Amino acid sequence: MRQRGRLHGQALCVAAFSLLSTIPGPVIAQSDGRWKSGEEVYVKVCGRCHESGVGRVIKGRAFPPQAYGAFVRHGHLAMPSFRSSEIDDRALQALGEFLARAPISTQVDGDAERGFALVASGAYGCAACHAIPDIRFPKGNVGPPLIGMAGRSLIAGQLPNRPDVLAAFLRNPPALAPQTGMPNVGLSLEQARDIAAYLYTLEAPNGP
Amino acid sequence: MGRDPRWLLPLIALSLGGCGGPQSALDPAGPSAASLHRLGIIMYVGAALVTLLVTVLMLVPILRPRERPVNRRLFLWGGGVALPLLTLTALVPYVMTVGHETRAATTSNQVSVDVTGYVYWWDVAYRRPDGSRGAASANELHIPVGEPIELFLHANDVIHSLWVPSLAGKTDMIPGRVNRMVIQADRPGIYRGQCAEYCGLQHTLMAFDVIALPRAEFDTWLAGAAQPAREPATPELRQGRDLFVRLGCGVCHAVRGVSEARLGPDLTQVGSRRTLGAGTLPGGVGNIAGWTASAQHLKPGNAMPSYDQLEGPQLRALAAYLESLQ
Ligand SMILES: [Cu+2]
């Protein structure tokens, strides 16, 4: 089921691209003046899903600016479409330009100390499965030790180790890695970010 | 002696810090613990006075060497015979009455619970009016506040001892015997207990919680606990229940309406348990998964095998099912 869904998505993606390359960018710069910048649109609209682990990461993927416009106007899989009464053409163009240039957010916007408190509380069971350097008991041995998370290449052996991906994985592990044994323990987005921030403080023992 | 005495403050704070909390004989929360506490205070104060007296008597000849001789007769008969005779005569009958609340007579309408010690966990079963085994739990005893509760203490294998310091003194659990004990909590709260008789490798990880609730809440809890476990509502939970049956968890564990065994804790409400493995881990789905996959790693030598042969999604389904049993 999942596999088919993904292929489906890719096909749509390609279709959207080829369609777009024939259309010139937004022709008339209509603006109702509601949006001040592409970034504002991103933060207030797109970010709801694309910064919260619901939708995938769209920053830093360097699509052509119009590509973003196509997704916005037509929607994509679970993503709804947005009309020009919601995001006007000029704001859409600004959004595309903003996203085409935006770097991946690599900074961790969680609070490591709060993250550690959540881990140490034991309520989410992290240490029942993982050995965690700052926790004496329990030292779980079901999943991998978490020492060195800061420099590890892959999360769960299969996902790129980036802050946004890690936070999304912590929130709902089986959604990103269907075969994992790690359950969804009901973290909020903020909690997941805090724990991710804590995990990025765990350097490998012999330095990087 | 000119040192700043303030260095003592942290020490005092540290030692006073140990006086409160959910497991403290110095912070009694029930009549039995209160009378033990009173006896403790009398003994500490009495011992301090005696020490002081002896010290003073010792210092007298040192500081005033050439004074008149002491009255030997007064010393021997007074200090050696009369004083101990008086204090002991007063103390012994008093001590006999201390903690008698734990032996209070049965009243009608009293909550009676069988608590059985296993290596290394506690089975808790509420008696129905006809004496048969009713709602069951493990490692947690819910009681109504302000009422004497009758406990019948058993042991399944070796000698254990039930001790909830905030509520009462220790009572041993001896194989082949039933010891009776009455406890009472005067304020709602959670009181921690601990096995107080060394029983093997994991004796330290054999804790116990007494959860004292207002009577109405207790009745609701008890009625809920006597119900069969909730039917799984989603495909994942159904998969979890099927795994529970197929993997043989039910050979050791009871889940009301699914299995009946009593070699391990009753899991009918394991999703709302405060701890797992008798205080080894807090509750919750993450810990249930970790415990199921590696019980022997977390609590080596306990009677449950590690289920380390499961695939990820199976482990998750199993843990989600147990978590749903509230
Ligand atoms: Cu013990």
Coordinates of C-alpha atoms and ligand atoms in Angstrom, one line a residue:
Chain A
M1 CA 0.0 0.0 0.0
R2 CA 2.6 2.5 1.1
Q3 CA 4.9 1.6 -1.8
R4 CA 2.1 2.3 -4.3
G5 CA 1.3 5.6 -2.7
R6 CA 4.8 6.7 -3.0
L7 CA 5.1 5.8 -6.7
H8 CA 1.8 7.5 -7.3
G9 CA 3.3 10.6 -5.6
Q10 CA 6.4 10.5 -7.7
A11 CA 4.4 10.2 -10.9
L12 CA 2.3 13.2 -9.9
C13 CA 5.5 15.1 -9.1
V14 CA 6.9 14.5 -12.6
A15 CA 3.7 15.4 -14.2
A16 CA 3.5 18.6 -12.3
F17 CA 7.0 19.5 -13.4
S18 CA 6.6 18.8 -17.0
L19 CA 3.3 20.7 -17.0
L20 CA 5.0 23.6 -15.4
S21 CA 8.0 24.0 -17.6
T22 CA 5.6 24.9 -20.4
I23 CA 3.9 27.7 -18.4
P24 CA 5.8 30.9 -17.9
G25 CA 5.9 32.2 -14.3
P26 CA 3.1 34.2 -12.8
V27 CA 2.2 36.6 -15.6
I28 CA 0.5 39.5 -13.9
A29 CA 1.7 40.5 -10.5
Q30 CA -1.7 40.8 -8.8
S31 CA -1.4 41.5 -5.2
D32 CA -4.0 42.3 -2.6
G33 CA -1.2 43.4 -0.4
R34 CA -2.0 41.0 2.3
W35 CA 1.3 39.2 2.2
K36 CA 4.5 41.2 2.8
S37 CA 7.0 38.5 1.7
G38 CA 7.3 35.0 0.5
E39 CA 8.7 34.1 3.9
E40 CA 5.7 35.3 5.6
V41 CA 3.5 33.0 3.5
Y42 CA 5.8 30.1 4.2
V43 CA 5.7 30.7 7.9
K44 CA 2.0 31.4 8.2
V45 CA 0.6 28.9 5.7
C46 CA 3.0 26.3 4.5
G47 CA 4.8 26.0 7.8
R48 CA 1.7 24.6 9.5
C49 CA 2.4 21.3 7.9
H50 CA 5.9 21.5 6.4
E51 CA 7.6 22.7 9.6
S52 CA 5.7 20.4 11.9
G53 CA 6.5 17.0 10.6
V54 CA 3.1 16.6 9.0
G55 CA 4.2 17.3 5.4
R56 CA 7.7 16.7 4.1
V57 CA 10.5 19.2 4.2
I58 CA 10.3 21.6 1.3
K59 CA 13.0 24.0 2.2
G60 CA 16.4 23.6 0.7
R61 CA 15.3 21.3 -2.2
A62 CA 16.1 23.9 -4.9
F63 CA 13.2 23.3 -7.2
P64 CA 12.6 26.0 -9.8
P65 CA 10.4 28.8 -8.2
Q66 CA 7.4 28.0 -10.5
A67 CA 7.4 24.4 -9.2
Y68 CA 6.3 25.5 -5.8
G69 CA 3.6 27.6 -7.4
A70 CA 2.2 24.5 -9.1
F71 CA 2.0 22.5 -5.9
V72 CA 0.3 25.4 -4.2
R73 CA -2.4 26.0 -6.9
H74 CA -3.1 22.3 -7.6
G75 CA -2.4 20.6 -4.3
H76 CA -0.5 17.4 -4.0
L77 CA -1.7 14.1 -2.3
A78 CA -3.0 15.2 1.1
M79 CA -2.0 18.8 0.5
P80 CA -4.9 21.1 -0.4
S81 CA -4.8 23.6 -3.2
F82 CA -4.7 27.3 -2.5
R83 CA -6.6 29.8 -4.6
S84 CA -5.4 33.3 -5.5
S85 CA -7.9 34.7 -3.1
E86 CA -5.9 33.0 -0.4
I87 CA -2.3 33.5 -1.7
D88 CA -2.3 36.0 -4.6
D89 CA 0.0 35.5 -7.6
R90 CA 2.6 38.0 -6.5
A91 CA 2.9 36.5 -3.1
L92 CA 3.1 33.1 -4.7
Q93 CA 6.0 34.2 -6.9
A94 CA 7.7 35.6 -3.9
L95 CA 7.1 32.3 -2.0
G96 CA 8.6 30.3 -4.9
E97 CA 11.7 32.5 -4.9
F98 CA 12.0 32.4 -1.2
L99 CA 11.8 28.6 -1.1
A100 CA 14.1 28.1 -4.1
R101 CA 16.8 29.8 -2.2
A102 CA 16.0 28.8 1.3
P103 CA 18.6 26.5 3.0
I104 CA 17.6 23.5 4.9
S105 CA 17.0 24.4 8.4
T106 CA 19.8 22.8 10.2
Q107 CA 19.6 24.7 13.4
V108 CA 17.8 22.8 16.2
D109 CA 15.0 24.9 17.5
G110 CA 14.4 22.9 20.6
D111 CA 15.5 23.2 24.2
A112 CA 18.0 20.5 25.0
E113 CA 17.6 20.9 28.7
R114 CA 13.9 20.4 28.5
G115 CA 14.5 17.5 26.1
F116 CA 16.7 15.8 28.6
A117 CA 14.1 16.3 31.4
L118 CA 11.5 14.6 29.2
V119 CA 13.9 11.7 28.4
A120 CA 15.0 11.4 32.1
S121 CA 11.4 11.4 33.4
G122 CA 11.1 7.8 32.0
A123 CA 7.5 8.4 31.0
Y124 CA 8.2 7.9 27.3
G125 CA 10.3 4.8 27.9
C126 CA 13.4 6.0 25.9
A127 CA 15.8 4.5 28.3
A128 CA 13.9 1.2 28.5
C129 CA 15.2 0.5 24.9
H130 CA 18.2 2.7 24.4
A131 CA 21.4 3.2 26.4
I132 CA 21.6 6.9 27.0
P133 CA 24.9 8.3 28.4
D134 CA 23.4 10.6 31.0
I135 CA 20.9 8.0 32.4
R136 CA 22.2 5.4 34.8
F137 CA 19.2 3.2 34.9
P138 CA 17.6 1.7 32.9
K139 CA 20.2 1.2 30.1
G140 CA 18.0 -0.4 27.4
N141 CA 19.4 -2.8 24.8
V142 CA 16.4 -3.1 22.4
G143 CA 17.4 -0.3 20.1
P144 CA 20.8 1.3 19.4
P145 CA 22.7 3.3 22.1
L146 CA 22.1 7.0 21.6
I147 CA 25.6 8.1 22.3
G148 CA 27.0 9.7 19.1
M149 CA 23.6 10.7 17.8
A150 CA 25.0 14.2 17.0
G151 CA 27.2 12.7 14.3
R152 CA 25.3 9.7 13.2
S153 CA 24.5 9.5 9.5
L154 CA 21.2 7.8 9.5
I155 CA 18.2 7.7 11.9
A156 CA 17.0 4.1 12.4
G157 CA 19.4 3.1 9.7
Q158 CA 17.3 4.6 7.0
L159 CA 16.5 8.3 7.3
P160 CA 18.8 11.3 6.9
N161 CA 19.8 12.6 10.3
R162 CA 18.5 16.1 10.1
P163 CA 16.8 18.0 12.9
D164 CA 13.5 18.2 11.2
V165 CA 13.5 14.5 10.2
L166 CA 14.6 13.5 13.7
A167 CA 11.8 15.5 15.3
A168 CA 9.3 14.0 12.9
F169 CA 10.7 10.5 13.5
L170 CA 10.5 10.9 17.3
R171 CA 6.8 12.1 17.0
N172 CA 5.7 9.1 15.0
P173 CA 8.4 6.6 14.2
P174 CA 6.4 4.0 12.3
A175 CA 5.1 6.7 9.9
L176 CA 8.7 7.3 8.7
A177 CA 10.2 3.8 9.3
P178 CA 7.3 1.3 9.0
Q179 CA 9.3 -1.7 10.1
T180 CA 10.6 -0.1 13.3
G181 CA 9.8 -1.5 16.7
M182 CA 9.8 2.0 18.2
P183 CA 6.3 3.0 19.1
N184 CA 4.6 6.3 18.8
V185 CA 4.7 7.5 22.4
G186 CA 2.5 10.5 21.9
L187 CA 5.1 13.4 21.9
S188 CA 3.9 16.8 20.9
L189 CA 5.9 18.6 18.2
E190 CA 7.5 20.8 20.8
Q191 CA 8.5 17.9 22.9
A192 CA 9.9 16.1 19.9
R193 CA 12.0 19.1 19.0
D194 CA 13.3 19.4 22.5
I195 CA 14.3 15.8 22.6
A196 CA 15.9 16.1 19.2
A197 CA 17.9 19.1 20.5
Y198 CA 19.0 17.0 23.4
L199 CA 20.0 14.1 21.2
Y200 CA 22.2 16.5 19.1
T201 CA 24.2 17.1 22.3
L202 CA 25.3 13.5 22.4
E203 CA 28.7 13.4 20.7
A204 CA 30.5 10.2 19.9
P205 CA 32.9 9.3 22.7
N206 CA 36.1 9.8 20.7
G207 CA 35.1 13.2 19.3
P208 CA 33.8 13.8 15.8
Chain B
M1 CA 36.2 26.0 67.5
G2 CA 36.3 29.4 65.7
R3 CA 35.0 27.8 62.5
D4 CA 32.0 29.1 60.8
P5 CA 29.2 26.7 61.8
R6 CA 27.2 27.5 58.6
W7 CA 28.9 24.5 56.9
L8 CA 26.4 22.4 58.9
L9 CA 23.4 23.9 57.2
P10 CA 23.5 21.9 54.0
L11 CA 24.1 18.7 56.0
I12 CA 21.0 19.4 58.2
A13 CA 19.0 20.3 55.1
L14 CA 20.1 17.1 53.5
S15 CA 19.2 14.9 56.4
L16 CA 15.8 16.7 56.8
G17 CA 15.1 16.2 53.1
G18 CA 14.9 12.5 53.8
C19 CA 12.0 12.9 56.3
G20 CA 9.1 13.5 53.9
G21 CA 8.2 11.9 50.7
P22 CA 6.0 8.9 49.7
Q23 CA 8.1 6.4 51.7
S24 CA 9.0 7.7 55.1
A25 CA 8.3 6.4 58.6
L26 CA 9.0 10.0 59.8
D27 CA 6.0 11.3 57.9
P28 CA 3.2 9.0 59.0
A29 CA 0.0 9.0 57.0
G30 CA -2.0 6.4 59.0
P31 CA -2.8 5.5 62.6
S32 CA -0.4 2.6 62.8
A33 CA 2.5 4.5 61.3
A34 CA 1.6 7.4 63.6
S35 CA 1.8 5.4 66.8
L36 CA 5.1 3.9 65.6
H37 CA 6.3 7.4 64.9
R38 CA 5.3 8.5 68.4
L39 CA 7.2 5.5 70.0
G40 CA 10.2 6.5 67.8
I41 CA 10.2 10.0 69.1
I42 CA 9.9 8.9 72.7
M43 CA 12.8 6.5 72.2
Y44 CA 15.0 9.1 70.5
V45 CA 14.3 11.7 73.1
G46 CA 14.7 9.3 76.0
A47 CA 18.0 8.0 74.6
A48 CA 19.3 11.5 74.1
L49 CA 18.4 12.4 77.8
V50 CA 20.1 9.2 79.1
T51 CA 23.2 10.0 77.1
L52 CA 23.2 13.5 78.4
L53 CA 22.8 12.3 82.0
V54 CA 25.6 9.7 81.7
T55 CA 27.9 12.3 80.1
V56 CA 27.3 14.8 82.9
L57 CA 27.9 12.1 85.6
M58 CA 31.1 11.2 83.9
L59 CA 32.3 14.7 83.8
V60 CA 31.6 15.5 87.5
P61 CA 34.6 13.6 89.0
I62 CA 36.9 14.8 86.2
L63 CA 36.0 18.5 86.7
R64 CA 35.7 18.5 90.5
P65 CA 38.3 15.8 91.6
R66 CA 38.6 16.7 95.3
E67 CA 35.0 17.1 96.2
R68 CA 33.1 15.1 98.9
P69 CA 32.7 11.4 98.1
V70 CA 29.5 10.4 96.4
N71 CA 26.7 8.4 98.0
R72 CA 27.3 4.9 96.6
R73 CA 24.1 3.5 97.8
L74 CA 22.0 6.2 96.1
F75 CA 24.0 5.6 93.0
L76 CA 23.7 1.8 92.8
W77 CA 20.1 1.5 94.0
G78 CA 18.9 4.7 92.4
G79 CA 20.7 4.7 89.1
G80 CA 21.3 1.0 88.7
V81 CA 18.0 -0.5 89.8
A82 CA 15.2 2.0 90.4
L83 CA 15.7 4.1 87.3
P84 CA 15.7 1.2 84.7
L85 CA 12.9 -0.5 86.6
L86 CA 10.7 2.5 86.5
T87 CA 11.4 3.4 82.8
L88 CA 11.1 -0.2 81.6
T89 CA 7.9 -0.8 83.6
A90 CA 6.4 2.2 82.0
L91 CA 7.8 1.5 78.5
V92 CA 7.1 -2.2 78.1
P93 CA 3.3 -2.0 78.4
Y94 CA 3.3 1.1 76.2
V95 CA 5.3 -0.6 73.5
M96 CA 2.9 -3.6 73.7
T97 CA 0.1 -1.3 72.5
V98 CA 2.1 0.4 69.7
G99 CA 1.1 -0.6 66.2
H100 CA -1.9 -2.5 67.6
E101 CA -3.9 -0.8 64.8
T102 CA -2.4 -3.3 62.4
R103 CA -4.1 -6.1 64.3
A104 CA -7.5 -4.4 64.5
A105 CA -10.6 -6.7 64.4
T106 CA -12.5 -7.2 61.2
T107 CA -15.5 -5.0 60.8
S108 CA -18.4 -5.7 58.4
N109 CA -18.2 -3.9 55.1
Q110 CA -14.4 -3.8 55.3
V111 CA -12.3 -4.0 52.2
S112 CA -10.2 -7.2 52.3
V113 CA -7.3 -7.9 50.0
D114 CA -5.1 -10.9 49.4
V115 CA -1.5 -9.8 48.7
T116 CA 0.9 -12.5 47.6
G117 CA 4.6 -12.1 47.3
Y118 CA 6.3 -13.7 44.3
V119 CA 10.0 -13.3 43.2
Y120 CA 9.9 -10.4 42.4
W121 CA 6.5 -8.8 42.3
W122 CA 3.2 -8.6 44.2
D123 CA -0.2 -10.1 43.3
V124 CA -3.1 -8.1 44.7
A125 CA -6.6 -9.6 44.7
Y126 CA -9.7 -8.1 46.2
R127 CA -12.0 -10.5 48.1
R128 CA -15.6 -10.7 47.2
P129 CA -18.1 -10.7 50.1
D130 CA -18.2 -14.6 49.8
G131 CA -14.4 -14.7 50.1
S132 CA -13.6 -15.6 46.5
R133 CA -11.0 -13.9 44.4
G134 CA -12.5 -10.7 42.8
A135 CA -10.8 -7.9 40.9
A136 CA -7.0 -8.3 40.7
S137 CA -4.0 -6.0 40.1
A138 CA -0.3 -6.2 40.7
N139 CA 2.3 -4.1 42.4
E140 CA -0.4 -1.5 43.2
L141 CA -2.9 -1.5 46.0
H142 CA -5.8 0.9 45.7
I143 CA -7.5 1.7 49.0
P144 CA -10.3 4.1 50.2
V145 CA -9.0 6.8 52.5
G146 CA -9.8 6.8 56.2
E147 CA -10.9 3.2 56.4
P148 CA -9.1 0.3 57.9
I149 CA -8.2 -2.2 55.2
E150 CA -7.6 -5.8 55.9
L151 CA -4.7 -7.4 54.1
F152 CA -4.1 -11.2 54.0
L153 CA -0.4 -11.7 53.3
H154 CA 0.8 -14.8 51.5
A155 CA 4.1 -15.9 49.8
N156 CA 4.3 -18.0 46.7
D157 CA 8.0 -19.0 46.9
V158 CA 10.3 -17.5 49.5
I159 CA 9.8 -15.2 52.5
H160 CA 9.0 -11.6 51.5
S161 CA 8.0 -8.8 53.8
L162 CA 5.5 -6.0 53.1
W163 CA 6.6 -2.6 54.3
V164 CA 4.9 0.7 53.4
P165 CA 6.7 2.9 56.0
S166 CA 4.2 5.8 55.7
L167 CA 1.3 3.6 56.7
A168 CA 2.5 0.8 58.9
G169 CA 5.4 -1.4 60.1
K170 CA 6.7 -4.5 58.3
T171 CA 4.8 -7.7 58.2
D172 CA 6.4 -10.9 56.8
M173 CA 4.9 -13.0 54.1
I174 CA 5.7 -16.6 54.8
P175 CA 5.1 -19.5 52.4
G176 CA 2.3 -21.8 53.8
R177 CA 1.1 -19.2 56.2
V178 CA -1.4 -16.3 56.1
N179 CA -0.5 -13.2 58.0
R180 CA -3.2 -10.7 58.7
M181 CA -2.5 -6.9 58.8
V182 CA -4.8 -3.9 58.8
I183 CA -3.6 -0.7 57.2
Q184 CA -5.2 2.7 56.9
A185 CA -4.3 5.9 55.1
D186 CA -5.7 9.1 56.5
R187 CA -5.0 11.3 53.5
P188 CA -5.3 10.6 49.8
G189 CA -2.0 10.1 48.1
I190 CA 0.5 7.5 46.9
Y191 CA 2.6 5.7 49.4
R192 CA 5.6 3.7 48.3
G193 CA 6.4 0.3 49.8
Q194 CA 9.3 -2.1 49.4
C195 CA 10.0 -5.7 50.0
A196 CA 11.8 -5.7 53.4
E197 CA 13.0 -9.3 53.5
Y198 CA 15.9 -10.2 51.2
C199 CA 14.3 -12.6 48.6
G200 CA 16.9 -12.9 45.8
L201 CA 18.7 -11.2 43.0
Q202 CA 16.1 -8.6 42.3
H203 CA 15.0 -7.9 45.8
T204 CA 15.8 -4.2 45.3
L205 CA 13.4 -4.0 42.3
M206 CA 10.4 -5.2 44.2
A207 CA 8.5 -2.1 45.1
F208 CA 4.9 -1.5 45.8
D209 CA 2.5 1.5 45.6
V210 CA -0.5 2.1 47.8
I211 CA -2.8 4.5 46.2
A212 CA -5.3 6.0 48.6
L213 CA -8.4 7.4 47.0
P214 CA -11.6 9.0 48.3
R215 CA -14.3 6.3 48.8
A216 CA -16.3 7.3 45.7
E217 CA -13.3 7.2 43.4
F218 CA -12.2 3.9 44.9
D219 CA -15.6 2.4 44.3
T220 CA -15.4 3.5 40.6
W221 CA -11.9 2.1 40.3
L222 CA -12.9 -1.2 41.9
A223 CA -16.0 -1.6 39.7
G224 CA -13.8 -0.9 36.6
A225 CA -11.2 -3.4 37.7
A226 CA -13.8 -6.1 38.0
Q227 CA -14.9 -5.7 34.4
P228 CA -13.4 -7.8 31.6
A229 CA -10.6 -6.1 29.7
R230 CA -11.7 -3.7 26.9
E231 CA -12.1 -5.3 23.5
P232 CA -9.5 -4.1 21.0
A233 CA -11.0 -1.4 18.8
T234 CA -8.5 -1.1 15.9
P235 CA -6.8 -3.6 13.6
E236 CA -3.5 -2.9 15.3
L237 CA -4.9 -3.6 18.7
R238 CA -6.6 -6.8 17.5
Q239 CA -3.2 -7.9 16.1
G240 CA -1.7 -7.1 19.5
R241 CA -4.3 -9.2 21.3
D242 CA -3.8 -12.1 18.8
L243 CA -0.1 -11.9 19.4
F244 CA -0.7 -11.9 23.2
V245 CA -2.5 -15.2 22.8
R246 CA -0.2 -16.7 20.2
L247 CA 3.0 -15.9 21.9
G248 CA 1.8 -17.5 25.1
C249 CA 1.8 -14.4 27.3
G250 CA -1.5 -15.8 28.6
V251 CA 0.3 -18.8 30.0
C252 CA 1.6 -16.6 32.8
H253 CA -0.5 -13.5 32.7
A254 CA -4.2 -12.9 33.3
V255 CA -6.1 -10.4 31.2
R256 CA -9.7 -10.6 32.3
G257 CA -11.7 -12.3 29.6
V258 CA -8.6 -13.3 27.6
S259 CA -6.5 -15.5 29.9
E260 CA -6.4 -16.5 33.5
A261 CA -2.9 -17.6 34.5
R262 CA -1.3 -16.3 37.7
L263 CA 2.4 -16.9 37.2
G264 CA 2.9 -13.2 36.3
P265 CA 1.1 -9.9 37.1
D266 CA -2.5 -9.5 36.2
L267 CA -2.4 -7.3 33.1
T268 CA -6.1 -6.4 32.8
Q269 CA -5.3 -2.7 33.6
V270 CA -1.6 -2.7 32.8
G271 CA -2.1 0.4 30.6
S272 CA -2.8 2.5 33.7
R273 CA -0.2 1.1 35.9
R274 CA 2.2 3.6 37.5
T275 CA 5.2 1.2 37.2
L276 CA 6.2 -1.9 35.4
G277 CA 8.2 -4.8 36.9
A278 CA 7.4 -3.8 40.5
G279 CA 9.0 -0.3 40.2
T280 CA 11.6 -1.2 37.6
L281 CA 10.2 1.2 35.0
P282 CA 7.4 3.8 34.8
G283 CA 4.3 2.8 32.9
G284 CA 3.4 3.8 29.3
V285 CA 3.6 2.3 25.9
G286 CA 7.3 2.9 25.4
N287 CA 8.2 1.2 28.6
I288 CA 5.8 -1.7 27.9
A289 CA 7.6 -2.3 24.6
G290 CA 11.0 -2.1 26.2
W291 CA 10.0 -4.5 29.0
T292 CA 8.5 -7.0 26.7
A293 CA 11.5 -7.1 24.4
S294 CA 14.1 -7.2 27.1
A295 CA 12.7 -8.1 30.5
Q296 CA 15.8 -10.1 31.3
H297 CA 18.1 -7.2 30.4
L298 CA 16.2 -4.7 32.5
K299 CA 15.6 -7.0 35.6
P300 CA 17.9 -9.9 35.2
G301 CA 16.7 -13.1 36.9
N302 CA 13.0 -12.2 37.0
A303 CA 10.5 -14.8 35.9
M304 CA 9.6 -13.4 32.5
P305 CA 11.6 -14.2 29.4
S306 CA 12.7 -11.5 27.0
Y307 CA 10.7 -11.5 23.8
D308 CA 13.5 -10.5 21.5
Q309 CA 12.4 -12.5 18.5
L310 CA 9.6 -10.2 17.6
E311 CA 9.5 -8.0 14.5
G312 CA 9.2 -4.3 15.0
P313 CA 5.5 -3.9 14.1
Q314 CA 4.6 -7.0 16.2
L315 CA 6.3 -5.5 19.2
R316 CA 4.5 -2.2 18.6
A317 CA 1.1 -3.9 18.2
L318 CA 1.6 -5.9 21.4
A319 CA 2.7 -2.8 23.4
A320 CA -0.2 -0.8 22.0
Y321 CA -2.7 -3.5 23.0
L322 CA -1.4 -3.7 26.5
E323 CA -1.3 0.1 26.7
S324 CA -5.0 0.1 25.7
L325 CA -5.9 -2.0 28.7
Q326 CA -6.7 0.8 31.1
Ligands
CU1 CU 12.4 -9.0 48.6

